[in-house]
C-alpha positions as YAML, in Angstrom:
chain: A
units: angstrom
residues:
- id: 1
  name: MET
  ca: [-0.35, -0.13, 0.41]
- id: 2
  name: ALA
  ca: [2.95, 2.55, 0.85]
- id: 3
  name: ASP
  ca: [4.49, 1.65, -2.30]
- id: 4
  name: LYS
  ca: [1.45, 2.25, -4.20]
- id: 5
  name: ASP
  ca: [1.21, 6.33, -2.45]
- id: 6
  name: LYS
  ca: [4.58, 6.34, -3.96]
- id: 7
  name: THR
  ca: [3.68, 6.17, -7.32]
- id: 8
  name: PRO
  ca: [4.85, 9.36, -9.24]
- id: 9
  name: ARG
  ca: [1.19, 9.74, -10.84]
- id: 10
  name: ASN
  ca: [-0.15, 9.93, -7.18]
- id: 11
  name: ARG
  ca: [2.35, 11.79, -6.12]
- id: 12
  name: VAL
  ca: [1.17, 14.37, -8.54]
- id: 13
  name: VAL
  ca: [-2.57, 14.45, -8.01]
- id: 14
  name: ARG
  ca: [-1.94, 14.47, -4.35]
- id: 15
  name: ASN
  ca: [0.55, 17.59, -4.96]
- id: 16
  name: ARG
  ca: [-2.51, 19.08, -7.29]
- id: 17
  name: GLN
  ca: [-4.94, 17.82, -4.51]
- id: 18
  name: ILE
  ca: [-2.88, 20.68, -1.49]
- id: 19
  name: LYS
  ca: [-2.56, 23.19, -4.28]
- id: 20
  name: GLU
  ca: [-6.43, 23.16, -4.46]
- id: 21
  name: THR
  ca: [-7.13, 23.23, -0.73]
- id: 22
  name: VAL
  ca: [-4.65, 25.86, -0.28]
- id: 23
  name: GLN
  ca: [-5.71, 28.15, -3.58]
- id: 24
  name: ARG
  ca: [-9.44, 27.51, -2.04]
- id: 25
  name: HIS
  ca: [-8.34, 28.57, 1.80]
- id: 26
  name: ASN
  ca: [-6.83, 31.27, 0.45]
- id: 27
  name: GLN
  ca: [-9.83, 32.85, -1.91]
- id: 28
  name: SER
  ca: [-11.66, 31.70, 1.40]
- id: 29
  name: SER
  ca: [-9.07, 34.34, 3.35]
- id: 30
  name: ALA
  ca: [-9.75, 37.19, 0.54]
- id: 31
  name: ARG
  ca: [-12.99, 37.05, 0.57]
- id: 32
  name: LYS
  ca: [-13.30, 37.75, 4.31]
- id: 33
  name: ALA
  ca: [-10.14, 40.03, 4.50]
- id: 34
  name: GLN
  ca: [-12.45, 42.55, 1.74]
- id: 35
  name: LYS
  ca: [-15.92, 41.89, 3.44]
- id: 36
  name: ALA
  ca: [-14.29, 42.90, 7.37]
- id: 37
  name: ALA
  ca: [-12.58, 45.62, 4.88]
- id: 38
  name: LYS
  ca: [-15.75, 47.00, 3.96]
- id: 39
  name: ALA
  ca: [-17.83, 46.57, 7.16]
- id: 40
  name: ASP
  ca: [-14.70, 48.81, 8.71]
- id: 41
  name: LEU
  ca: [-15.06, 51.52, 5.92]
- id: 42
  name: LYS
  ca: [-18.45, 52.09, 6.28]
- id: 43
  name: GLU
  ca: [-18.39, 51.69, 10.16]
- id: 44
  name: ALA
  ca: [-16.43, 54.37, 9.92]
- id: 45
  name: ASN
  ca: [-18.15, 56.53, 7.10]
- id: 46
  name: GLU
  ca: [-20.68, 56.27, 9.41]
- id: 47
  name: GLU
  ca: [-18.81, 57.53, 12.68]
- id: 48
  name: LEU
  ca: [-17.75, 60.52, 10.30]
- id: 49
  name: THR
  ca: [-20.95, 61.44, 9.67]
- id: 50
  name: LYS
  ca: [-21.92, 61.88, 12.81]
- id: 51
  name: ALA
  ca: [-18.61, 64.00, 13.44]
- id: 52
  name: LYS
  ca: [-19.79, 66.50, 10.88]
- id: 53
  name: GLU
  ca: [-23.12, 67.06, 12.37]
- id: 54
  name: ALA
  ca: [-21.78, 67.05, 15.88]
- id: 55
  name: TYR
  ca: [-19.15, 69.89, 15.21]
- id: 56
  name: GLU
  ca: [-22.01, 71.76, 12.87]
- id: 57
  name: LYS
  ca: [-23.69, 71.72, 15.91]
- id: 58
  name: ALA
  ca: [-21.25, 73.21, 18.58]
- id: 59
  name: GLN
  ca: [-19.77, 75.50, 15.75]
- id: 60
  name: GLU
  ca: [-24.33, 77.05, 15.62]
- id: 61
  name: ALA
  ca: [-23.91, 76.24, 19.85]
- id: 62
  name: PHE
  ca: [-20.73, 78.50, 20.09]
- id: 63
  name: LYS
  ca: [-21.91, 81.46, 17.96]
- id: 64
  name: ALA
  ca: [-25.00, 81.73, 20.03]
- id: 65
  name: GLY
  ca: [-22.71, 81.40, 22.84]
- id: 66
  name: LYS
  ca: [-24.34, 78.36, 24.50]
- id: 67
  name: ILE
  ca: [-20.55, 75.99, 25.13]
- id: 68
  name: ASP
  ca: [-17.44, 77.22, 25.09]
- id: 69
  name: GLU
  ca: [-14.18, 77.26, 22.98]
- id: 70
  name: GLU
  ca: [-12.92, 73.98, 24.69]
- id: 71
  name: ALA
  ca: [-16.50, 71.91, 23.85]
- id: 72
  name: LEU
  ca: [-16.02, 73.37, 20.42]
- id: 73
  name: GLU
  ca: [-12.25, 72.32, 20.28]
- id: 74
  name: ASN
  ca: [-13.04, 69.05, 21.60]
- id: 75
  name: ALA
  ca: [-15.91, 68.64, 18.49]
- id: 76
  name: LYS
  ca: [-13.01, 69.35, 16.10]
- id: 77
  name: VAL
  ca: [-10.73, 67.00, 17.65]
- id: 78
  name: LYS
  ca: [-13.94, 64.37, 16.97]
- id: 79
  name: LEU
  ca: [-14.22, 65.16, 13.59]
- id: 80
  name: ARG
  ca: [-10.47, 65.02, 12.92]
- id: 81
  name: LYS
  ca: [-9.60, 61.44, 14.82]
- id: 82
  name: SER
  ca: [-13.19, 60.11, 12.51]
- id: 83
  name: SER
  ca: [-11.39, 61.84, 9.29]
- id: 84
  name: ARG
  ca: [-8.39, 59.82, 9.75]
- id: 85
  name: LYS
  ca: [-10.39, 56.87, 10.40]
- id: 86
  name: ALA
  ca: [-12.35, 56.75, 7.48]
- id: 87
  name: GLU
  ca: [-8.72, 57.76, 5.47]
- id: 88
  name: ASN
  ca: [-7.07, 54.80, 6.78]
- id: 89
  name: CYS
  ca: [-10.09, 52.50, 6.42]
- id: 90
  name: LYS
  ca: [-10.16, 53.67, 2.70]
- id: 91
  name: LYS
  ca: [-6.49, 52.75, 2.64]
- id: 92
  name: VAL
  ca: [-6.74, 49.38, 4.02]
- id: 93
  name: LYS
  ca: [-9.59, 48.31, 1.64]
- id: 94
  name: LYS
  ca: [-7.90, 49.55, -1.24]
- id: 95
  name: LYS
  ca: [-4.81, 46.79, -0.03]
- id: 96
  name: VAL
  ca: [-6.54, 44.51, 0.65]
- id: 97
  name: LYS
  ca: [-8.65, 44.59, -2.50]
- id: 98
  name: LYS
  ca: [-5.05, 44.59, -4.51]
- id: 99
  name: THR
  ca: [-3.33, 41.89, -2.49]
- id: 100
  name: ASN
  ca: [-6.07, 39.38, -1.99]
- id: 101
  name: PRO
  ca: [-7.73, 39.34, -5.59]
- id: 102
  name: THR
  ca: [-11.05, 37.34, -5.63]
- id: 103
  name: ILE
  ca: [-11.07, 34.22, -8.73]
- id: 104
  name: GLY
  ca: [-12.79, 36.66, -11.09]
- id: 105
  name: GLN
  ca: [-10.29, 39.65, -10.49]
- id: 106
  name: LYS
  ca: [-7.23, 37.39, -10.76]
- id: 107
  name: ALA
  ca: [-8.78, 35.81, -13.71]
- id: 108
  name: ARG
  ca: [-9.11, 39.01, -15.27]
- id: 109
  name: GLN
  ca: [-5.50, 40.43, -13.98]
- id: 110
  name: THR
  ca: [-3.44, 37.99, -15.24]
- id: 111
  name: GLY
  ca: [-6.06, 37.09, -18.65]
- id: 112
  name: ARG
  ca: [-6.26, 33.50, -18.17]
- id: 113
  name: LYS
  ca: [-9.75, 31.70, -19.09]
- id: 114
  name: ILE
  ca: [-11.12, 29.84, -15.11]
- id: 115
  name: THR
  ca: [-11.95, 26.45, -15.81]
- id: 116
  name: THR
  ca: [-13.45, 25.81, -12.64]
- id: 117
  name: ARG
  ca: [-17.45, 25.48, -12.68]
- id: 118
  name: ALA
  ca: [-17.48, 27.55, -9.94]
- id: 119
  name: GLY
  ca: [-15.27, 30.50, -10.82]
- id: 120
  name: GLN
  ca: [-16.93, 30.22, -14.31]
- id: 121
  name: GLU
  ca: [-20.27, 31.01, -12.42]
- id: 122
  name: PHE
  ca: [-18.55, 33.45, -10.44]
- id: 123
  name: LEU
  ca: [-16.70, 35.26, -13.17]
- id: 124
  name: GLU
  ca: [-20.15, 35.45, -15.08]
- id: 125
  name: ALA
  ca: [-21.96, 37.03, -12.26]
- id: 126
  name: GLY
  ca: [-19.61, 39.58, -11.58]
- id: 127
  name: LEU
  ca: [-20.32, 39.86, -15.92]
- id: 128
  name: SER
  ca: [-23.59, 40.59, -15.45]
- id: 129
  name: LYS
  ca: [-23.61, 43.23, -12.21]
- id: 130
  name: MET
  ca: [-21.54, 45.65, -14.63]
- id: 131
  name: ILE
  ca: [-23.64, 45.03, -17.63]
- id: 132
  name: HIS
  ca: [-26.83, 45.79, -15.67]
...
């Protein structure tokens, strides 16, 4: 039995299976990373919107004399922090997308045809989204 596993053909098949497993794992990780980056960006943008509104209200209140300069400065700092966070999330999302291409993106980058049925369906779904 051990001799049978060591034949060149079986080794080639086993290596191919290992490669496919690793590739599937990498694709899964790429999708998870992209989803996480997208969620982080959405959260940061919501936070930024709230900070902008709070700063505008603080400016109006300051002009009306309801709050002091320190409170206005605090609102400004929060706005700056949330702006930086949103900017960083955009950079991370862009970097994740470049370093972890999905099946369709990888095929378009390399110009290769996708041979797996799942990959083909994925690519067709992506193309149909672009058309509609």
